[in-house]
Tab-separated table of C-alpha atoms and ligand atoms in Angstrom:
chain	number	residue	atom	x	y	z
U	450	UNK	CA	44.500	-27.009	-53.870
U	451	UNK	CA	41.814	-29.680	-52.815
U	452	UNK	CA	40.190	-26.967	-50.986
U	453	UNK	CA	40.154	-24.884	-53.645
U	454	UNK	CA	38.861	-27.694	-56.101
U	455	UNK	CA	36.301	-28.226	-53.836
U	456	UNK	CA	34.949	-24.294	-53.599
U	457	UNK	CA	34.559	-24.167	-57.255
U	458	UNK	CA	32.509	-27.240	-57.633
U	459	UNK	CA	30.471	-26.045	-55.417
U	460	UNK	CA	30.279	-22.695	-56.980
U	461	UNK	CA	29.378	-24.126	-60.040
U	462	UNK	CA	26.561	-26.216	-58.799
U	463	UNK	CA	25.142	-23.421	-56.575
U	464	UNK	CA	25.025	-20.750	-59.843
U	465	UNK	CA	21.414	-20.563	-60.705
U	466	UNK	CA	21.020	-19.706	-64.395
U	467	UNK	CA	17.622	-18.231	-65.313
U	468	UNK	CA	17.935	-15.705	-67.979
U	469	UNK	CA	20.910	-15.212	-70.753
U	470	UNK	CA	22.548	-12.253	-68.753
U	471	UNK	CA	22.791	-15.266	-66.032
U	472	UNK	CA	24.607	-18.254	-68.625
U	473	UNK	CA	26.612	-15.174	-69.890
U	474	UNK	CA	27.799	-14.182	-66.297
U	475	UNK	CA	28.198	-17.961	-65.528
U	476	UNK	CA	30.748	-18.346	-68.556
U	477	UNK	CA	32.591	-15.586	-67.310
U	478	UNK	CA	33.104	-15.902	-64.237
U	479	UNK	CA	34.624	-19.879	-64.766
U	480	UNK	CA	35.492	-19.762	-68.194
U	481	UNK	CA	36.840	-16.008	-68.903
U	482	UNK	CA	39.776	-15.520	-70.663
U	483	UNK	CA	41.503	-13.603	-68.279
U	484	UNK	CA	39.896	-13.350	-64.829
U	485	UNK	CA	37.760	-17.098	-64.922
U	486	UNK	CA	37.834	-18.877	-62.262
U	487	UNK	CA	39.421	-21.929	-64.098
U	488	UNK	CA	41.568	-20.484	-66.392
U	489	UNK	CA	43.576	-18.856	-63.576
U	490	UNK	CA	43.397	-22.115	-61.707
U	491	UNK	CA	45.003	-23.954	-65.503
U	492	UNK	CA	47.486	-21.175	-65.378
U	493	UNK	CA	48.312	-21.874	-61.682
U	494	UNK	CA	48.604	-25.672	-62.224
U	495	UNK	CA	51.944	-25.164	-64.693
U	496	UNK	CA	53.848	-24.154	-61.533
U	497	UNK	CA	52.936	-27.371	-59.762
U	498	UNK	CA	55.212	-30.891	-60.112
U	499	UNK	CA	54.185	-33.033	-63.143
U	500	UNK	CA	52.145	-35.527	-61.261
U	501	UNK	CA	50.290	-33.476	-59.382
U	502	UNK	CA	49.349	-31.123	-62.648
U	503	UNK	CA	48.548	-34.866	-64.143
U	504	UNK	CA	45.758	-35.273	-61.110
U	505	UNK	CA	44.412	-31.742	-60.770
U	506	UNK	CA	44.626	-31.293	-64.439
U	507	UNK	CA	41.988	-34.167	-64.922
U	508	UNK	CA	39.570	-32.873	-62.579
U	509	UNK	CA	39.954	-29.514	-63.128
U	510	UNK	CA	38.767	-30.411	-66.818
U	511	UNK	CA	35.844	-32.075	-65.745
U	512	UNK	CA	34.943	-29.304	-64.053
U	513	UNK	CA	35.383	-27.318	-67.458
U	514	UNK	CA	32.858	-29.819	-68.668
U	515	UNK	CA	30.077	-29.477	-66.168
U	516	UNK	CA	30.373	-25.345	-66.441
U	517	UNK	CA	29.793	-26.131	-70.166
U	518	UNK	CA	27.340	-28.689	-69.566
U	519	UNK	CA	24.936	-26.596	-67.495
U	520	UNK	CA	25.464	-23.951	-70.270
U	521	UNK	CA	23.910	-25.991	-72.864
U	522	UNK	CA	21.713	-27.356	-71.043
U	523	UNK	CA	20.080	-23.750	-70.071
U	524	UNK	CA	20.505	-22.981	-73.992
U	525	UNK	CA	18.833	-25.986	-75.048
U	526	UNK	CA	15.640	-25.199	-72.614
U	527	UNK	CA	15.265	-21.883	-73.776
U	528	UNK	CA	15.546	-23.021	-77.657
U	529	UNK	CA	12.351	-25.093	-77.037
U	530	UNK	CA	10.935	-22.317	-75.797
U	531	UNK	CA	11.691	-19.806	-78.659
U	532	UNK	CA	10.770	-22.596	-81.272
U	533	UNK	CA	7.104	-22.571	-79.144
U	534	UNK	CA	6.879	-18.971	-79.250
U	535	UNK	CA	7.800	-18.728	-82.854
U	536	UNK	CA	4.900	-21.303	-83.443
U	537	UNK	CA	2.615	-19.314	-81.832
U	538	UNK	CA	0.334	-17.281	-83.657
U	539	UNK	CA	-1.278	-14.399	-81.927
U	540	UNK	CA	-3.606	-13.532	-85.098
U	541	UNK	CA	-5.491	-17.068	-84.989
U	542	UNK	CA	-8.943	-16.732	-83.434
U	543	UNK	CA	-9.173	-18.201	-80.290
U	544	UNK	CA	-11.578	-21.786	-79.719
U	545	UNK	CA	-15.150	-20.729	-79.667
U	546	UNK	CA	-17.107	-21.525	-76.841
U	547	UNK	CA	-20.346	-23.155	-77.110
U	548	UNK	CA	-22.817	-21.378	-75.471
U	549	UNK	CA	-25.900	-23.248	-74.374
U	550	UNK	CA	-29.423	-22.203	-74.505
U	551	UNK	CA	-32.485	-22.304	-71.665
U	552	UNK	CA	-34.398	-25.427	-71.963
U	553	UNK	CA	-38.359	-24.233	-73.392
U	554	UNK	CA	-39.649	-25.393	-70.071
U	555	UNK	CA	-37.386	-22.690	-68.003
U	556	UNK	CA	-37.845	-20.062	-71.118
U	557	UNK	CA	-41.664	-19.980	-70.162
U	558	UNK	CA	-41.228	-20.304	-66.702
U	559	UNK	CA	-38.857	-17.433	-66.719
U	560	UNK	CA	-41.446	-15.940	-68.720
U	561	UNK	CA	-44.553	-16.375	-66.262
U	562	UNK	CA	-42.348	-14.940	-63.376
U	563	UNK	CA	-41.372	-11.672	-65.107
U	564	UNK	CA	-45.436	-11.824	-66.692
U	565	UNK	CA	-46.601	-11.660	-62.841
U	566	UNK	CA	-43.758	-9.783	-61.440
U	567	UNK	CA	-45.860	-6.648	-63.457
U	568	UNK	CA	-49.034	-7.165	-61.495
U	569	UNK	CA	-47.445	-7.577	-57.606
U	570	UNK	CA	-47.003	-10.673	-57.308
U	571	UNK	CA	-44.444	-12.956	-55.152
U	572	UNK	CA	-42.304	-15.782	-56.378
U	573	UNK	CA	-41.762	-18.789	-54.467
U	574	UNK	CA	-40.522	-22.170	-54.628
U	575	UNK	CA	-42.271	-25.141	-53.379
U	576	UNK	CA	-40.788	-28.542	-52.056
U	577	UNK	CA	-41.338	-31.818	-54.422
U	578	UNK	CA	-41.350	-33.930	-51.362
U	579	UNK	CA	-44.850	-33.456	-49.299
U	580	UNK	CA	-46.740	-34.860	-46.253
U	581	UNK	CA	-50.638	-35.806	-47.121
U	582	UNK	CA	-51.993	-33.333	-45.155
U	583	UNK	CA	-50.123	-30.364	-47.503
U	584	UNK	CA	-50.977	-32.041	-50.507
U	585	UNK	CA	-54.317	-33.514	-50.356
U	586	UNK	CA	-56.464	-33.177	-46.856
U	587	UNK	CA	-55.496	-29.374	-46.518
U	588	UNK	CA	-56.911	-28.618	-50.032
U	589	UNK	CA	-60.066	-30.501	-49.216
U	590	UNK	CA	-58.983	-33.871	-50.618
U	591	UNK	CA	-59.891	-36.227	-47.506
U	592	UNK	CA	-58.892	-39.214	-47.477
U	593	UNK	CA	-61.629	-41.218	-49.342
U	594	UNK	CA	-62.023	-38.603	-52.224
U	595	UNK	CA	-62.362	-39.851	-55.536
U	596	UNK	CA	-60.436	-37.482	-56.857
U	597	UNK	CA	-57.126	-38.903	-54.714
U	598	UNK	CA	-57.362	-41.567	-57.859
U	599	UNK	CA	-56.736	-39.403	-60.401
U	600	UNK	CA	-53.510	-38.108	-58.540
U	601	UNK	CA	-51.763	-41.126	-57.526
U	602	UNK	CA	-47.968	-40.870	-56.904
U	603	UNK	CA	-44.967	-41.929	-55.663
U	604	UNK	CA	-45.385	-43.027	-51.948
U	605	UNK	CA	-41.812	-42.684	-49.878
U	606	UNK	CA	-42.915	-43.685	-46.555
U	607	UNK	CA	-46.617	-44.688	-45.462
U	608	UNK	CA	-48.398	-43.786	-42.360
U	609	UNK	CA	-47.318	-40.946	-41.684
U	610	UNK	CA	-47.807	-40.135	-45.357
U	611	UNK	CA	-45.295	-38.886	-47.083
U	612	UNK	CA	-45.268	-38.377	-51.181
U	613	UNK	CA	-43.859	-36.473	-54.045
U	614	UNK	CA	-46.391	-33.667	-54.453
U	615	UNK	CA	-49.386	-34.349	-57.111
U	616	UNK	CA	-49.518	-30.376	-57.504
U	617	UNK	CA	-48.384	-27.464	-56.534
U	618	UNK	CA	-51.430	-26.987	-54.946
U	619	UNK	CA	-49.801	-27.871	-51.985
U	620	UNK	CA	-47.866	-24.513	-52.277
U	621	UNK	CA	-50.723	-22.434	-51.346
U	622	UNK	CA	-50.908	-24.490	-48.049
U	623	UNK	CA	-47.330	-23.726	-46.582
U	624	UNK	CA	-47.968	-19.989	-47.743
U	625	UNK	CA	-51.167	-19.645	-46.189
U	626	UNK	CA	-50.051	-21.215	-43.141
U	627	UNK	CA	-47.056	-18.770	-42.597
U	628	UNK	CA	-48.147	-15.792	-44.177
U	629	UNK	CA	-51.363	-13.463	-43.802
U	630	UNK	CA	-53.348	-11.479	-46.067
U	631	UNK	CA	-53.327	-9.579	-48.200
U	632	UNK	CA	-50.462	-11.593	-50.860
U	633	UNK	CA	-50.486	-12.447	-54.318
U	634	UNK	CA	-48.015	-16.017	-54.900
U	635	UNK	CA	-46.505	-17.563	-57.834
U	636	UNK	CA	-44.976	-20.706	-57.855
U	637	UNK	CA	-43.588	-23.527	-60.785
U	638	UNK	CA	-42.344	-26.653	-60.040
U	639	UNK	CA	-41.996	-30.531	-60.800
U	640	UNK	CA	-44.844	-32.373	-59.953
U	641	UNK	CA	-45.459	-36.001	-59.922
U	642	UNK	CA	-48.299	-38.371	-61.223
U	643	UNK	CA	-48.865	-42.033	-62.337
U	644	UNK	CA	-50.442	-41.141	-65.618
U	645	UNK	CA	-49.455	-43.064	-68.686
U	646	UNK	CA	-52.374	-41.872	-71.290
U	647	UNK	CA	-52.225	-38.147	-70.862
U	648	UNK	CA	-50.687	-36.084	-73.139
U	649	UNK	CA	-48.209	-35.293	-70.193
U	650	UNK	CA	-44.766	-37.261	-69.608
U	651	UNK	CA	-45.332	-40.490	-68.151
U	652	UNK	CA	-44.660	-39.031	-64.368
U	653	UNK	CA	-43.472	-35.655	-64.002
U	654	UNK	CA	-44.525	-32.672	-65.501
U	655	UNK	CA	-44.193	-28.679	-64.571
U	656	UNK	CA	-47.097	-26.744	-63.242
U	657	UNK	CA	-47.610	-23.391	-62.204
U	658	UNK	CA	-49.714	-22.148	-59.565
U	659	UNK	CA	-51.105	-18.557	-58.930
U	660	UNK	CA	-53.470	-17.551	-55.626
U	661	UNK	CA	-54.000	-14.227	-54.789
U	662	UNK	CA	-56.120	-13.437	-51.254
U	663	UNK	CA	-56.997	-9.695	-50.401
U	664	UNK	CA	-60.334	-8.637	-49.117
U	665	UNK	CA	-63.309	-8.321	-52.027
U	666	UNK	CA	-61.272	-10.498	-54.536
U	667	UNK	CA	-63.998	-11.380	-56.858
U	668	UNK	CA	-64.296	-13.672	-59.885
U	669	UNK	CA	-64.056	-11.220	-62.147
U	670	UNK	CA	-60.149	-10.633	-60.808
U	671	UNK	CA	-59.701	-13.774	-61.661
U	672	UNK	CA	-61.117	-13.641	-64.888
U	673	UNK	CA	-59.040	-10.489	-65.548
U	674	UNK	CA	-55.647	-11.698	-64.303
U	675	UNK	CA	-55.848	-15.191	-66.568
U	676	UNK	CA	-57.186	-12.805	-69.145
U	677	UNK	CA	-53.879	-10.966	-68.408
U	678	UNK	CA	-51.420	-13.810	-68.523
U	679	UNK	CA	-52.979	-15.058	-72.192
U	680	UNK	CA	-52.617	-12.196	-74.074
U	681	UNK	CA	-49.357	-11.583	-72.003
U	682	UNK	CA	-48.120	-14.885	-73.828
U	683	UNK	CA	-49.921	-14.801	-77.250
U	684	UNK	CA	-50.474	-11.599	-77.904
U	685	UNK	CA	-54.156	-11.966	-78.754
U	686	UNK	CA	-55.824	-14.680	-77.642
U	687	UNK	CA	-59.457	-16.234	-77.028
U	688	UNK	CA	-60.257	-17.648	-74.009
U	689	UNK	CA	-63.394	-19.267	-72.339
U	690	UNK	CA	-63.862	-20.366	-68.948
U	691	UNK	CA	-66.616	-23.145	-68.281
U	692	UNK	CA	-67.318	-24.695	-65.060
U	693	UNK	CA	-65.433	-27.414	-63.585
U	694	UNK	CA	-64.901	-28.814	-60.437
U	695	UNK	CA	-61.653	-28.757	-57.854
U	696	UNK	CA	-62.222	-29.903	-54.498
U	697	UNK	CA	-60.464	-26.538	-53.424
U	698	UNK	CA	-61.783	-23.611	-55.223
U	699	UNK	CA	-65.621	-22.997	-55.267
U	700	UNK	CA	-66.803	-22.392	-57.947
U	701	UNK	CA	-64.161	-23.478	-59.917
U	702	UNK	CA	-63.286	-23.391	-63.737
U	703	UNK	CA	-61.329	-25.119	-66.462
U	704	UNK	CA	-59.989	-22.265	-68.909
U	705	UNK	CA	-59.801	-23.219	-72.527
U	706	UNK	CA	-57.726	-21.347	-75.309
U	707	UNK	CA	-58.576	-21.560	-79.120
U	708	UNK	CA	-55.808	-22.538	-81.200
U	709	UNK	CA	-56.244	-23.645	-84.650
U	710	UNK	CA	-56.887	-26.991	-83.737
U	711	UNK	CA	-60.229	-25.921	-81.784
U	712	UNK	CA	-60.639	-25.388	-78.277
U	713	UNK	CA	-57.825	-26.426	-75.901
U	714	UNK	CA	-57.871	-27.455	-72.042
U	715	UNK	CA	-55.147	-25.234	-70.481
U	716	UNK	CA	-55.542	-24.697	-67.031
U	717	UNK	CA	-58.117	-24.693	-63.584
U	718	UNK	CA	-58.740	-22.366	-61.730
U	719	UNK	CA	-61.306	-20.748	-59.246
U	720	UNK	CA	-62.310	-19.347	-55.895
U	721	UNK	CA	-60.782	-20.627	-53.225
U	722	UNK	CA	-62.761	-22.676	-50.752
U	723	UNK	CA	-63.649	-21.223	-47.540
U	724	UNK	CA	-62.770	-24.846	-46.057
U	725	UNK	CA	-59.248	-24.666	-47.329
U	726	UNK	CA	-58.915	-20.318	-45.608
U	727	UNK	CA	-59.991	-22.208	-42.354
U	728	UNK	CA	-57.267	-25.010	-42.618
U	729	UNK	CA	-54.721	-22.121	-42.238
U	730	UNK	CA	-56.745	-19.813	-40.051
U	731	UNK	CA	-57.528	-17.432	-42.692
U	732	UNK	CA	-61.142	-15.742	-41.968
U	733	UNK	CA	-63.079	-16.548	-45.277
U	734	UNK	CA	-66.104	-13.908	-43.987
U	735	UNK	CA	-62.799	-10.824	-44.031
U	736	UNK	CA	-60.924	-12.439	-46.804
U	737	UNK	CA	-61.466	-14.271	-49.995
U	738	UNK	CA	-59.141	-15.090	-52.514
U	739	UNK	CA	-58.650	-17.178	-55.947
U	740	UNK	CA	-56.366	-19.523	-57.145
U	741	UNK	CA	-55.094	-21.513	-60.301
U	742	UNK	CA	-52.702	-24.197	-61.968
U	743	UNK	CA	-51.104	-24.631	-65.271
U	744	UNK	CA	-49.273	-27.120	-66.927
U	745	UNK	CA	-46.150	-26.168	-68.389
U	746	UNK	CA	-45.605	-28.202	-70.388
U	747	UNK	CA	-48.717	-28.365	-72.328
U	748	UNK	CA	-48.340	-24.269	-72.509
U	749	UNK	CA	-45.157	-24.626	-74.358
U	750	UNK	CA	-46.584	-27.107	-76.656
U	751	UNK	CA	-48.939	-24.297	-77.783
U	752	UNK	CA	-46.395	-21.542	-77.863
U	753	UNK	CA	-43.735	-23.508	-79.809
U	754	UNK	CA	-45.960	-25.369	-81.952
U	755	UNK	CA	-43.927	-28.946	-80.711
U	756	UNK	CA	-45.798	-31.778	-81.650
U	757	UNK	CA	-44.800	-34.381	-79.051
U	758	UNK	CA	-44.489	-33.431	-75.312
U	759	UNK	CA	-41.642	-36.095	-75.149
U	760	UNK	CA	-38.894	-33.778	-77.007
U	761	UNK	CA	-38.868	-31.711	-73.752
U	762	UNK	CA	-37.525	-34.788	-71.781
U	763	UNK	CA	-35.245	-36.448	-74.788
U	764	UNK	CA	-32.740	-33.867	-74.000
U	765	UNK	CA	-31.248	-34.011	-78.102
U	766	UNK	CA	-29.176	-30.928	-78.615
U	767	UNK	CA	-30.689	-30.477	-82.000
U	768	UNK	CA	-34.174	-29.659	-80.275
U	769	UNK	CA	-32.960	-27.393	-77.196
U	770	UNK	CA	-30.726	-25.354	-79.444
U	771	UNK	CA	-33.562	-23.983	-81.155
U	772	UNK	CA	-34.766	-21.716	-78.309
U	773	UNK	CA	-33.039	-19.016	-77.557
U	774	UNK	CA	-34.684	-16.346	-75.290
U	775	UNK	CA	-34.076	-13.394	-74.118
U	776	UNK	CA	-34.023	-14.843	-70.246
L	422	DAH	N1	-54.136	-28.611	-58.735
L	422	DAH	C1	-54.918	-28.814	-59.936
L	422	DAH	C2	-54.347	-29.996	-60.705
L	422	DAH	O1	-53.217	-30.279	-60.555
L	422	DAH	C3	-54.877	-27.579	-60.800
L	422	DAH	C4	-55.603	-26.449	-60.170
L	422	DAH	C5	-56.942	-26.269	-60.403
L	422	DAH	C6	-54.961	-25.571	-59.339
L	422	DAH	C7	-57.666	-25.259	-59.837
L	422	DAH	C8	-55.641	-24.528	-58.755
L	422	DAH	C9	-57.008	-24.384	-59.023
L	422	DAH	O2	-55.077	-23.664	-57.943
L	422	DAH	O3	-57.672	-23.360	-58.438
L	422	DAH	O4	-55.048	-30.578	-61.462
């Protein structure tokens, strides 16, 4: 009888309930009123002495309890679970989610890309960190030019110099070097200046630069291509060029666009020096080629009508939820 105690105790603790056909079959098979496993094993337990039916009666019982216990407790489990599906309500609509919106900054730069995309031209990235040579001496900037002043930056190691770029100037460097002519480049990226009385952020602001070398690229390409990007961006728009000065392009140009405020500096641009085509072996007598620079930021000023430049760099939700663009 022991042994037999013992093979139903286990039985019971081995019986894995999972679904109601399972606590049904459980009860049965223990509990039945005919064939379970205990109820025979009651029935059997009359034909046994008094004391022993007093010891195997107790246990037996318990074991009744524990086959009714685990019932329950499979019943009670699944209750929870019916309550939570009652509760649940497949007709509520579901938790929006937010969806964000491109900052104006990348709107325009997406913008610019797909603009010169049209007209052949390559997109590439440049690096923030640069050596003095890419940045400045390469692009006709030696060492002692005043113009170094006006594009002072953040220094991370001296001698051998090495800076966050002033411009993405620089960009046309590490093309040139690696690629030959003919190409047409586009590139926007951070760059980084001491300047705390421009109308740009107090040290970083976006710029995009265009070159384009081919043999017989003229002026008048360049004219046509800026000419291009403006009404490109505002439709219709007046532009004048008037001669400036860049220590890499000869001649070179400031272009200004007439908004309702007057005349507005927007960009430089010009030919590109035969000093900087000899830096990275380029023949200036086969090849010529122009070049400009933008700033971003001042670009989307214009186009979104946004009175301080410093609402691109506040990051407040209420400002950058306003664009929405198709990029
Ligand atoms: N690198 C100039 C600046 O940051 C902008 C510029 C002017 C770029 C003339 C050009 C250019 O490529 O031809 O002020």
């Amino acid at each position: 009888m022991d042994k037999k105690i013992n093979k139903i105790k286990e039985e019971i603790k081995c019986f894995s309930i999972k679904t109601y056909h399972d606590s049904e079959t459980f009860r049965i098979k223990f509990l039945g009123k005919k064939k379970g496993i205990i109820t025979i094993f009651l029935k059997e337990l009359k034909k046994v002495s008094i004391h022993k039916r007093k010891i195997y009666g107790k246990i037996i019982n318990e074991l009744k309890k524990e086959v009714q216990k685990k019932i329950s407790i499979f019943l009670s489990q699944n209750e929870i679970i019916n309550e939570k599906i009652q509760k649940y309500d497949p007709t509520i609509p579901g938790k929006s989610i937010e969806i964000g919106s491109f900052h104006p900054i990348s709107i325009l730069k997406n913008r610019m890309i797909d603009i010169f995309m049209k007209i052949g031209f390559t997109y590439v990235d440049g690096r923030e960190i640069e050596d003095d040579w890419h940045n400045f001496t390469a692009l006709n900037i030696p060492i002692d030019h005043p113009s170094r002043d006006m594009q002072d930056t953040f220094f991370l190691y001296k001698d051998p110099d090495i800076l966050l770029r002033t411009h993405t100037s620089s960009v046309q460097i590490r093309y040139m070097k690696k690629h030959r002519p003919p190409f047409r480049v586009l590139s926007i990226g951070k760059v980084y200046r001491n300047e705390t009385i421009s109308s740009h952020s107090n040290f970083m602001f976006h710029q995009a630069e265009g070159f384009y070398i081919d043999k017989k690229v003229s002026f008048s390409d360049l004219k046509q291509v800026i000419h291009y990007l403006m009404t490109s961006l505002f439709g219709k728009a007046k532009i004048r060029f008037r001669p400036s000065y860049f220590p890499f392009t000869e001649p070179s140009a400031e272009v200004d666009l007439y908004c309702n405020s007057g005349w507005v500096e927007i960009m430089g641009c010009g030919m590109i020096d035969p000093k900087v085509l000899k830096n990275v072996d380029i023949d200036s007598e086969t090849y010529s080629g122009f070049a400009f620079g933008i700033g971003i930021e001042r670009l989307s000023l214009i186009i979104y009508n946004i009175k301080d430049i410093r609402m691109f760099f506040d990051n407040d939700v209420r400002f950058l939820k306003q664009f929405t663009s198709e990029f």
